[in-house]
mmCIF file with all atom_site columns, C-alpha atoms in Angstrom:
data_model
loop_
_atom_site.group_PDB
_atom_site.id
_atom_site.type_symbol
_atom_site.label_atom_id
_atom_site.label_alt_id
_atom_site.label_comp_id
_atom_site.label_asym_id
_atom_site.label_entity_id
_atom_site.label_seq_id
_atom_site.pdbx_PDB_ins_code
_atom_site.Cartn_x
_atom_site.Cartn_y
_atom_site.Cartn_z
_atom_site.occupancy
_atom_site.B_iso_or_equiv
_atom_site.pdbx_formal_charge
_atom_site.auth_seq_id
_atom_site.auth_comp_id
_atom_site.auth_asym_id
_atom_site.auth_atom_id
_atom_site.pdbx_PDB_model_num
ATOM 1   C CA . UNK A 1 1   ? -97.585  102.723 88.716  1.00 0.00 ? 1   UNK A CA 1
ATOM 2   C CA . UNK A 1 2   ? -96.765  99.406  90.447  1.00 0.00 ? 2   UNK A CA 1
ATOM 3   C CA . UNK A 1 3   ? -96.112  98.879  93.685  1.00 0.00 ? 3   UNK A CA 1
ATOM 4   C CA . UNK A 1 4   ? -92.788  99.763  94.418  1.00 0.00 ? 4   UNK A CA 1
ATOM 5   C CA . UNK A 1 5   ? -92.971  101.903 97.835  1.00 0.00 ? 5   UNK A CA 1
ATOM 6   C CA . UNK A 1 6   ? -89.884  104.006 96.863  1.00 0.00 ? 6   UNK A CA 1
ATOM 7   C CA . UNK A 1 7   ? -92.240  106.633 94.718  1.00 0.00 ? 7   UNK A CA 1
ATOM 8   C CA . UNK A 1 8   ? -92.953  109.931 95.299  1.00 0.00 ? 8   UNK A CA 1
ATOM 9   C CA . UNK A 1 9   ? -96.741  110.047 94.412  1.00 0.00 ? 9   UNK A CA 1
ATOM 10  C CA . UNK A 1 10  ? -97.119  112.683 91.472  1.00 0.00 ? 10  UNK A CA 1
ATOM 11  C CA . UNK A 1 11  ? -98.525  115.951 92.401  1.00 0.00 ? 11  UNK A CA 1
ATOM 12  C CA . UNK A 1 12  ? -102.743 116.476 91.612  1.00 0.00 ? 12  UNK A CA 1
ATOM 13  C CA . UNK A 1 13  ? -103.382 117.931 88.307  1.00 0.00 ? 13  UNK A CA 1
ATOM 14  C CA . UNK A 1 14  ? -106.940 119.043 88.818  1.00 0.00 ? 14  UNK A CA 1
ATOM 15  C CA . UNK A 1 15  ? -109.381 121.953 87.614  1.00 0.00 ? 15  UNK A CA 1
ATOM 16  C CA . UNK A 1 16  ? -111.915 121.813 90.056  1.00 0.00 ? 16  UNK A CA 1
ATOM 17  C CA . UNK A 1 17  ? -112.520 121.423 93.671  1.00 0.00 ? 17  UNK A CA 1
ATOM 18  C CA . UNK A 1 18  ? -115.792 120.292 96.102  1.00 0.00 ? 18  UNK A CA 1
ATOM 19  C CA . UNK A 1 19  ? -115.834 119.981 99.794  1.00 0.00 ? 19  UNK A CA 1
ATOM 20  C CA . UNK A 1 20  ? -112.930 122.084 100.538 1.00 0.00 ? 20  UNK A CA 1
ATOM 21  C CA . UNK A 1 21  ? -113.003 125.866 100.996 1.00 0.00 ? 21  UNK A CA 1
ATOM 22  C CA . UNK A 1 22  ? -109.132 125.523 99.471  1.00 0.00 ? 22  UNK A CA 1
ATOM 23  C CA . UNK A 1 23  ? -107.300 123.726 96.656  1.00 0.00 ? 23  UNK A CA 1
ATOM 24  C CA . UNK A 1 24  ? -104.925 120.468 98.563  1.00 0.00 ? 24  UNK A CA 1
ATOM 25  C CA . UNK A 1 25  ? -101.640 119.437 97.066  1.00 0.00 ? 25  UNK A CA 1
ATOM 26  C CA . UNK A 1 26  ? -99.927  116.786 98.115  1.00 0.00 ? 26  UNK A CA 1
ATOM 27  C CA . UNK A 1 27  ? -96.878  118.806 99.213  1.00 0.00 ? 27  UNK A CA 1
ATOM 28  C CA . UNK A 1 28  ? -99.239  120.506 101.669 1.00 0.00 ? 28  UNK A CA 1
ATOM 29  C CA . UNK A 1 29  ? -100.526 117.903 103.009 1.00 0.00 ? 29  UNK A CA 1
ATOM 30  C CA . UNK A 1 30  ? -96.621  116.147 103.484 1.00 0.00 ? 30  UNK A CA 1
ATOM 31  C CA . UNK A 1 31  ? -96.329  114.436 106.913 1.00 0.00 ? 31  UNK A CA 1
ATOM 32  C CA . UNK A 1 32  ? -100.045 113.415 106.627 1.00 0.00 ? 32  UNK A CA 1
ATOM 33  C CA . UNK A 1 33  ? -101.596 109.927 105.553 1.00 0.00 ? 33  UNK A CA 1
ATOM 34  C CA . UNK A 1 34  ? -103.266 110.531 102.618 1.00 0.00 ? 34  UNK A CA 1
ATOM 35  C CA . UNK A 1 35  ? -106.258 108.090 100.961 1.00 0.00 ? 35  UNK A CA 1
ATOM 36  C CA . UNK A 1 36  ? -106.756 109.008 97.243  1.00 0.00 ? 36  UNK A CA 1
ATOM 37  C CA . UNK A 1 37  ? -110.064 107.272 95.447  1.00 0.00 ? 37  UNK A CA 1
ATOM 38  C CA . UNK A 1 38  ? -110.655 107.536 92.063  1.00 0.00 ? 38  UNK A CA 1
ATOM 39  C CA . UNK A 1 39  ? -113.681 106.919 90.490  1.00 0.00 ? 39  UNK A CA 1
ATOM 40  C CA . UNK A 1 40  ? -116.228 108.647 87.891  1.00 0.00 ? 40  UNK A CA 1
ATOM 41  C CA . UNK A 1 41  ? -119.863 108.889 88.775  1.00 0.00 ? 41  UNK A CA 1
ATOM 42  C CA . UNK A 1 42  ? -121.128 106.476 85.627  1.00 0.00 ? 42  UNK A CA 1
ATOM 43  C CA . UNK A 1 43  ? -118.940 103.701 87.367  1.00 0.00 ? 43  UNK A CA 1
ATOM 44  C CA . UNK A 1 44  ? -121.090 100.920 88.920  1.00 0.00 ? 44  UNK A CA 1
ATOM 45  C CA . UNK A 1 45  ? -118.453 99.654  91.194  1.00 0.00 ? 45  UNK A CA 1
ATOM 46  C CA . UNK A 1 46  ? -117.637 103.092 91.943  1.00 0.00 ? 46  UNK A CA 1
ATOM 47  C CA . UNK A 1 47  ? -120.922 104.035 92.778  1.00 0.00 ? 47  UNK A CA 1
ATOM 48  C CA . UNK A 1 48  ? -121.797 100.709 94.536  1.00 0.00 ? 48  UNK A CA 1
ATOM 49  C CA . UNK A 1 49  ? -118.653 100.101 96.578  1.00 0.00 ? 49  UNK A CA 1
ATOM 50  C CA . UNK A 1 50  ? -115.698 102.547 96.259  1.00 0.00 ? 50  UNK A CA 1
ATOM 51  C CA . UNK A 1 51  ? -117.418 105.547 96.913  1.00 0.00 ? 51  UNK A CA 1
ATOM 52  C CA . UNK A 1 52  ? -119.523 104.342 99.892  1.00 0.00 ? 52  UNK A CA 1
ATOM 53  C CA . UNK A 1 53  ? -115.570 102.817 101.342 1.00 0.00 ? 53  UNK A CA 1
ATOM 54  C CA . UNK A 1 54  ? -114.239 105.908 101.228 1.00 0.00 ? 54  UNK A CA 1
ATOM 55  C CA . UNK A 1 55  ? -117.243 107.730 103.065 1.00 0.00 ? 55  UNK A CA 1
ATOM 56  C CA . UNK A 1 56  ? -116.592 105.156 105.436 1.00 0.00 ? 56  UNK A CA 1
ATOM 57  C CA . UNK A 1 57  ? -112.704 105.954 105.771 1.00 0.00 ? 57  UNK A CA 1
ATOM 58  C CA . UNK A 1 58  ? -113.629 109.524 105.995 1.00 0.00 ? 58  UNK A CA 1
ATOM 59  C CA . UNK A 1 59  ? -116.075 108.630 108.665 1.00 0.00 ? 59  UNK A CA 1
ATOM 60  C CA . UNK A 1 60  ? -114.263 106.279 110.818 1.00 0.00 ? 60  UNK A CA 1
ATOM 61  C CA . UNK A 1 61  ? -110.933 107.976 110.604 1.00 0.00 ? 61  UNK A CA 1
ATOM 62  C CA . UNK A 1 62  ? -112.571 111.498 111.130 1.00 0.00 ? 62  UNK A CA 1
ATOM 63  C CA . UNK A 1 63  ? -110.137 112.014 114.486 1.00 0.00 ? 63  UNK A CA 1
ATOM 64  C CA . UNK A 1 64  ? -107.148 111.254 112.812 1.00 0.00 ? 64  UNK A CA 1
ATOM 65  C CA . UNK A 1 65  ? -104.461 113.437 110.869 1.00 0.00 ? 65  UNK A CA 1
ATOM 66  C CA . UNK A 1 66  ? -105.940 111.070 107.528 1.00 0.00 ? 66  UNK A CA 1
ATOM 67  C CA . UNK A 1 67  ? -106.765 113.359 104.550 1.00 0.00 ? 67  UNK A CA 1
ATOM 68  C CA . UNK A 1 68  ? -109.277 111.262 102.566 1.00 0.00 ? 68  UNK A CA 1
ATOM 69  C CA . UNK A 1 69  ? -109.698 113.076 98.708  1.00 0.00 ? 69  UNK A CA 1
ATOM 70  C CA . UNK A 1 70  ? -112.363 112.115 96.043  1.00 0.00 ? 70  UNK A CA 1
ATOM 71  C CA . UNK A 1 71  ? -110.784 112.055 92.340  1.00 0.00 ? 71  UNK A CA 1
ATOM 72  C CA . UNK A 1 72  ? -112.904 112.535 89.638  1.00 0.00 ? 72  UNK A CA 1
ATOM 73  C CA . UNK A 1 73  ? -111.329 110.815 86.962  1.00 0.00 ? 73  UNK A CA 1
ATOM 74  C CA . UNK A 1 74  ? -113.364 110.684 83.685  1.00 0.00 ? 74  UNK A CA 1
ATOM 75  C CA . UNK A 1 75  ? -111.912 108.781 81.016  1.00 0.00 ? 75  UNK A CA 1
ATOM 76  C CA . UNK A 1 76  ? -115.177 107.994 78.968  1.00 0.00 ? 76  UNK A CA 1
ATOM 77  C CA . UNK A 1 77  ? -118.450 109.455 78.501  1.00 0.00 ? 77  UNK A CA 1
ATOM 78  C CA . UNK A 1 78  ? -116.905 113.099 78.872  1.00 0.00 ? 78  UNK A CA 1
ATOM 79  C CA . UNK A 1 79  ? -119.674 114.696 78.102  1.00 0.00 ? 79  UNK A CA 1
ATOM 80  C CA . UNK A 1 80  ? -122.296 113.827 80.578  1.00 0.00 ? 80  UNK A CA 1
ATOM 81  C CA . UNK A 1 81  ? -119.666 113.579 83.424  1.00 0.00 ? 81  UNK A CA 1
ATOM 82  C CA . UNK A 1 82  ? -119.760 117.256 83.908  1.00 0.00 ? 82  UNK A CA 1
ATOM 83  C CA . UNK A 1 83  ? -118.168 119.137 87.031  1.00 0.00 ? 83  UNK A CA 1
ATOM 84  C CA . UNK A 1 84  ? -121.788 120.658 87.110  1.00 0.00 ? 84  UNK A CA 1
ATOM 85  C CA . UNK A 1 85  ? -123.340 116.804 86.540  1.00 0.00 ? 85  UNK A CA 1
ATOM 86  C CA . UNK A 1 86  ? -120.457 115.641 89.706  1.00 0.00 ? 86  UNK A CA 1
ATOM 87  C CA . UNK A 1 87  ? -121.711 118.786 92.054  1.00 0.00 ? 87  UNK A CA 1
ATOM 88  C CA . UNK A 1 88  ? -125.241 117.547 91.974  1.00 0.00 ? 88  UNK A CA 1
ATOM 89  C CA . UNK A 1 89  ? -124.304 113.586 92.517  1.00 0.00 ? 89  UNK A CA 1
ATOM 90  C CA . UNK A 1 90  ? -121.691 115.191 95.660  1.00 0.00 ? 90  UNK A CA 1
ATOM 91  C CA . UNK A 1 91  ? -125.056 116.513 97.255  1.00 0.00 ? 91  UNK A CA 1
ATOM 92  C CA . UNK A 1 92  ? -127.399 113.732 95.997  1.00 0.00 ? 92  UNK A CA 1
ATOM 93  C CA . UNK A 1 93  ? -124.581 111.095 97.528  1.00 0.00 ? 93  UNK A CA 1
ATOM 94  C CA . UNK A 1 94  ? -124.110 113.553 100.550 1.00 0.00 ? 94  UNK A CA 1
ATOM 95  C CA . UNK A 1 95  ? -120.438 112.663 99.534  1.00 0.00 ? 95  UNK A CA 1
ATOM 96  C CA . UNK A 1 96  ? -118.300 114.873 102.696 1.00 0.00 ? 96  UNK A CA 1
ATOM 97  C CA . UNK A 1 97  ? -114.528 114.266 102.098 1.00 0.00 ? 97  UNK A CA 1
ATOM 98  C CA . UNK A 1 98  ? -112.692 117.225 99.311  1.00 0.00 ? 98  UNK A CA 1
ATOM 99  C CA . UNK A 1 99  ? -113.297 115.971 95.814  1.00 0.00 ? 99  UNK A CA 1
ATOM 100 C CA . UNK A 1 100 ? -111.375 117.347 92.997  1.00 0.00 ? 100 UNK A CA 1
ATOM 101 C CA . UNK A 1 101 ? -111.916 117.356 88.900  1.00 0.00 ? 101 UNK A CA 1
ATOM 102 C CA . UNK A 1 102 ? -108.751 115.362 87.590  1.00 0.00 ? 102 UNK A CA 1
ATOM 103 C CA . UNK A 1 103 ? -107.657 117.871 84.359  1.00 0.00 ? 103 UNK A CA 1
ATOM 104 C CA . UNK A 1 104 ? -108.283 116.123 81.003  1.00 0.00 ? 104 UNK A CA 1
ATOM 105 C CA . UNK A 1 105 ? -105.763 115.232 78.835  1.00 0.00 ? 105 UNK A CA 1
ATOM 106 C CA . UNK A 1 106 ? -104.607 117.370 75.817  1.00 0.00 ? 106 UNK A CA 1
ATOM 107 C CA . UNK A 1 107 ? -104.637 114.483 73.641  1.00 0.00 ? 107 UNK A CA 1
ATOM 108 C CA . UNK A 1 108 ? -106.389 111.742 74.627  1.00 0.00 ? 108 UNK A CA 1
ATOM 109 C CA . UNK A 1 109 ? -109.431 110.611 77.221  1.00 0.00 ? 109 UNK A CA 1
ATOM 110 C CA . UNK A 1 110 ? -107.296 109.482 80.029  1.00 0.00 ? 110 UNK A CA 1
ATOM 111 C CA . UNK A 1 111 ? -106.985 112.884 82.444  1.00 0.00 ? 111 UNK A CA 1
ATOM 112 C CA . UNK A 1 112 ? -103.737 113.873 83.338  1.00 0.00 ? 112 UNK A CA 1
ATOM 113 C CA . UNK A 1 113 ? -103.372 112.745 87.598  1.00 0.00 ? 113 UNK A CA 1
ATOM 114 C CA . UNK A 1 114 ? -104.871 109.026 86.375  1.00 0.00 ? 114 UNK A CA 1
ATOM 115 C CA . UNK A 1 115 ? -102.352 109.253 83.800  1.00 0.00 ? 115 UNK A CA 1
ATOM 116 C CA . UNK A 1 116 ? -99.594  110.172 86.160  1.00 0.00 ? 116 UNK A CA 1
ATOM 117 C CA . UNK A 1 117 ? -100.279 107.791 88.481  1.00 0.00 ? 117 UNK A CA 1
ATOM 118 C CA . UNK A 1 118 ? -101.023 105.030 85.799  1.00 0.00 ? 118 UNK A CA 1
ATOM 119 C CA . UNK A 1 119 ? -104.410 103.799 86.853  1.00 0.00 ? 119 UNK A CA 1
ATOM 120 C CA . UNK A 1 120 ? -105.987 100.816 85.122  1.00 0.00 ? 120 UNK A CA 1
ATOM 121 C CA . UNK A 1 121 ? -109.261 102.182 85.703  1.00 0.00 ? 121 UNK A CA 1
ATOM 122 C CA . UNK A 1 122 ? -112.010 103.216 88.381  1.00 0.00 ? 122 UNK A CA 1
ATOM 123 C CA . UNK A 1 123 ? -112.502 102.622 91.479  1.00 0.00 ? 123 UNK A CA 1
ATOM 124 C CA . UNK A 1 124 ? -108.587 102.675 92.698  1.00 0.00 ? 124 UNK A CA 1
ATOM 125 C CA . UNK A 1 125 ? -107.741 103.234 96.224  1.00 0.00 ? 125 UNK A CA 1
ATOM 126 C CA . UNK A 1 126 ? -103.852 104.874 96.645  1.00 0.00 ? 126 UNK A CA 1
ATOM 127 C CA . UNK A 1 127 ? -102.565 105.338 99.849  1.00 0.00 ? 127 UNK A CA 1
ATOM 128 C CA . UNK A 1 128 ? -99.935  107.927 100.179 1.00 0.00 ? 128 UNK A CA 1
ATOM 129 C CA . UNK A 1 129 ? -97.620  107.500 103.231 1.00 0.00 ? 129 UNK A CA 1
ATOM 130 C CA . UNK A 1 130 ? -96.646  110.649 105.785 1.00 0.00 ? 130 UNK A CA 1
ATOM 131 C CA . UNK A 1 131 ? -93.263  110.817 103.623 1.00 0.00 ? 131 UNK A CA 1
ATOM 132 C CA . UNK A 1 132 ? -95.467  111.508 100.280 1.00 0.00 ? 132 UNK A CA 1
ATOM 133 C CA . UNK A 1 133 ? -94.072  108.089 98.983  1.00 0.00 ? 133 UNK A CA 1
ATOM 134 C CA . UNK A 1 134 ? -97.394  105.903 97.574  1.00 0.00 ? 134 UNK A CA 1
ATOM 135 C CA . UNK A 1 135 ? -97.824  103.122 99.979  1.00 0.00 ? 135 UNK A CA 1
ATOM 136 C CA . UNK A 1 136 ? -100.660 101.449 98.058  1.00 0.00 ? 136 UNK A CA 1
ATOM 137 C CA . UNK A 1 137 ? -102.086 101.631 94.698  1.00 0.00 ? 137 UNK A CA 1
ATOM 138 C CA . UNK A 1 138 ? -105.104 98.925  93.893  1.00 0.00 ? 138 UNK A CA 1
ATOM 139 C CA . UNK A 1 139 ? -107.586 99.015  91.091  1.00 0.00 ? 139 UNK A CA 1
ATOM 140 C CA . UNK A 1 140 ? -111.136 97.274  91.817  1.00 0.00 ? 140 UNK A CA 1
ATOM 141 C CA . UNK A 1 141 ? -112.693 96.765  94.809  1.00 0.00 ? 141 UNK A CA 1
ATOM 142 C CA . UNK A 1 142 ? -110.912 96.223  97.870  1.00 0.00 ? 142 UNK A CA 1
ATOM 143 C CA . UNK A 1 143 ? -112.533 95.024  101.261 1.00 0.00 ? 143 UNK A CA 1
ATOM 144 C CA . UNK A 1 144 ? -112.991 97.627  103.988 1.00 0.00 ? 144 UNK A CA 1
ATOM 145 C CA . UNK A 1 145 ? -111.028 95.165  106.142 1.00 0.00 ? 145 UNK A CA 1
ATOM 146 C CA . UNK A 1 146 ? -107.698 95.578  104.214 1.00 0.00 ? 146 UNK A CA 1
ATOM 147 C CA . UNK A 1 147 ? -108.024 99.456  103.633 1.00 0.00 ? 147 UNK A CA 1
ATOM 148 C CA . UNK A 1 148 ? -108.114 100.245 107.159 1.00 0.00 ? 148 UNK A CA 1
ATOM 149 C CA . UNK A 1 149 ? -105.949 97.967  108.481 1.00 0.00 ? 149 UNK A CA 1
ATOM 150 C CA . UNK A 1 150 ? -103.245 99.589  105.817 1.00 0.00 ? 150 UNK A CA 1
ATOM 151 C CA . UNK A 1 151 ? -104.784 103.099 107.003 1.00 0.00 ? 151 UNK A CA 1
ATOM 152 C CA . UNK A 1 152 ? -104.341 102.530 110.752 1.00 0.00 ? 152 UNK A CA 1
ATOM 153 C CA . UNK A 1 153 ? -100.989 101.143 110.275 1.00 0.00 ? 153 UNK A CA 1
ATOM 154 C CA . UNK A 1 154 ? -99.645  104.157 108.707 1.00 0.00 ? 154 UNK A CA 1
ATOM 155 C CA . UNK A 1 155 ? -101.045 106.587 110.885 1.00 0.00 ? 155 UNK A CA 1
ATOM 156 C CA . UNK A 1 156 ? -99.969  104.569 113.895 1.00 0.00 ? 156 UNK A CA 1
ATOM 157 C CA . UNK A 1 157 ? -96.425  105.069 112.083 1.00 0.00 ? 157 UNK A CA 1
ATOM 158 C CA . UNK A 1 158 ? -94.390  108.127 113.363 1.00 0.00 ? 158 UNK A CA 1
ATOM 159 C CA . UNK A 1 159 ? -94.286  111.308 111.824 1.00 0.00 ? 159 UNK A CA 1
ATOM 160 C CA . UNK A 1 160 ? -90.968  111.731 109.569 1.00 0.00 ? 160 UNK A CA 1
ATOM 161 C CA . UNK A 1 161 ? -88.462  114.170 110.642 1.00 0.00 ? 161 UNK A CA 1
ATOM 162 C CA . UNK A 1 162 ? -89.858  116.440 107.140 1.00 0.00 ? 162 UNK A CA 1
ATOM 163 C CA . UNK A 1 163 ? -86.930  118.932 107.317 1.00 0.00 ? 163 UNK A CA 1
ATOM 164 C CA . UNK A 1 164 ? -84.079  116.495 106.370 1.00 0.00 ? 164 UNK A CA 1
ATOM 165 C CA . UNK A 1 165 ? -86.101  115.499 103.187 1.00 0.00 ? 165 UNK A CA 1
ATOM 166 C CA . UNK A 1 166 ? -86.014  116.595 99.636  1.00 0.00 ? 166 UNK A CA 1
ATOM 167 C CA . UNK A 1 167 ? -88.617  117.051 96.929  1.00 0.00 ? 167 UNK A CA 1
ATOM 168 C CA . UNK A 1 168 ? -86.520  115.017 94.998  1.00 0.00 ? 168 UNK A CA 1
ATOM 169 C CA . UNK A 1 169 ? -87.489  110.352 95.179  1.00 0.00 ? 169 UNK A CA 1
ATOM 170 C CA . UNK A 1 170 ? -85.453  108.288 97.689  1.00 0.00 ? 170 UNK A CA 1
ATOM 171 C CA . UNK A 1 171 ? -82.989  111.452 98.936  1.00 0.00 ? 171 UNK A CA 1
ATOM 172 C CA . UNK A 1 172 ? -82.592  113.161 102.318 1.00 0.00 ? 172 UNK A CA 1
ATOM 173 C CA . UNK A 1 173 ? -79.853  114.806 104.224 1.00 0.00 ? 173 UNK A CA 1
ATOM 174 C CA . UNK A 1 174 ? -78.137  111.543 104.590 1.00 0.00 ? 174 UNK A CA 1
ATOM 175 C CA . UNK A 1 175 ? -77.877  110.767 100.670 1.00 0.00 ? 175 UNK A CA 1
ATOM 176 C CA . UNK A 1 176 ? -79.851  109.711 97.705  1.00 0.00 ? 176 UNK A CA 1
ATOM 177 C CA . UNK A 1 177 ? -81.104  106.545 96.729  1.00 0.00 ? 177 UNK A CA 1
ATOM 178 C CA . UNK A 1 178 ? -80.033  104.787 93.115  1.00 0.00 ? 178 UNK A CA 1
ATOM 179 C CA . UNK A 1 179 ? -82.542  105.780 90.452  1.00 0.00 ? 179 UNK A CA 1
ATOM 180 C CA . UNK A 1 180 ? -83.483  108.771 92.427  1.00 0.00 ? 180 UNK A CA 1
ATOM 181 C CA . UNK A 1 181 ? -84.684  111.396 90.181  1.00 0.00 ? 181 UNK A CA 1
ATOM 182 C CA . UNK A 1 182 ? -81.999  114.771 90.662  1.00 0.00 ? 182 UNK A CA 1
ATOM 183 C CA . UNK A 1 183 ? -82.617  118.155 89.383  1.00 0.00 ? 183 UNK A CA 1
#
């Protein structure tokens, strides 16, 4: 995914969920700033920055409609990267935002919402605007500074009018966009 801001950011495919008593979607969570951080727990950045950023984002924004989710996203070393193994490195981290299991792929290593969302890799930080279009989408390690000043700007932003929207990219009740996807 590049970073065209006209994209409807693909729905979670996920198996498991931690630190929520209920599965999110992205359509639930519509007319909401969302932060989305993938990593896997055998990643050293992820471990040493990315994960420890978005504690941060969950921490700072806490008072704020921002929904911060985890995303597991293993694409190597499968079988030590259990959802068991991820539980205890959630407590062991005292990781606090919802963290879901991205689903594996039927055919190949990389899981199905890192697919979706073509990631290069872990850690990537996506930010998904109040109108579900992704804002942001940056593989590596990103200062703190630049996340939150992209963070505060959006939530600062007013909420869209969600009722004269579509599930369908770039159309509302006053037309579609070119290239919008219909049907």
């Amino acid at each position: 995914m590049n970073s065209n801001h006209s994209i409807t950011a693909p729905e979670l495919t996920v198996s498991t969920w931690f630190n929520t008593p209920e599965r999110l979607s992205l359509a639930q969570l519509r007319g909401r700033v969302v932060f989305l951080h993938a990593f896997q727990m055998l990643c050293p950045a992820c471990v040493s920055h990315g994960l420890p950023q978005t504690q941060r984002v969950q921490s700072i924004f806490r008072d704020t409609d921002l929904q911060v989710i985890g995303l597991h996203s293993v694409f190597e070393h499968h079988a030590v990267m259990t959802p068991e193994a991820l539980q205890a490195f959630i407590h062991e981290y005292r990781l606090t935002f919802p963290i879901a299991v991205d689903e594996p792929s039927d055919w190949g290593p990389i899981p199905k919402t890192m697919e979706r969302y073509g990631m290069r890799g872990t850690p990537t930080a996506i930010i998904i605007g109040r109108d579900g279009k992704v804002e942001h989408h940056r593989f590596g390690i990103e200062d703190d500074m630049v996340i939150g000043a992209r963070l505060a700007t959006l939530i600062a932003a007013p909420i869209p009018d969600l009722a004269t929207t579509t599930a369908e990219d770039g159309c509302t009740s006053d037309g579609c966009i070119p290239g919008a996807r219909i049907g």
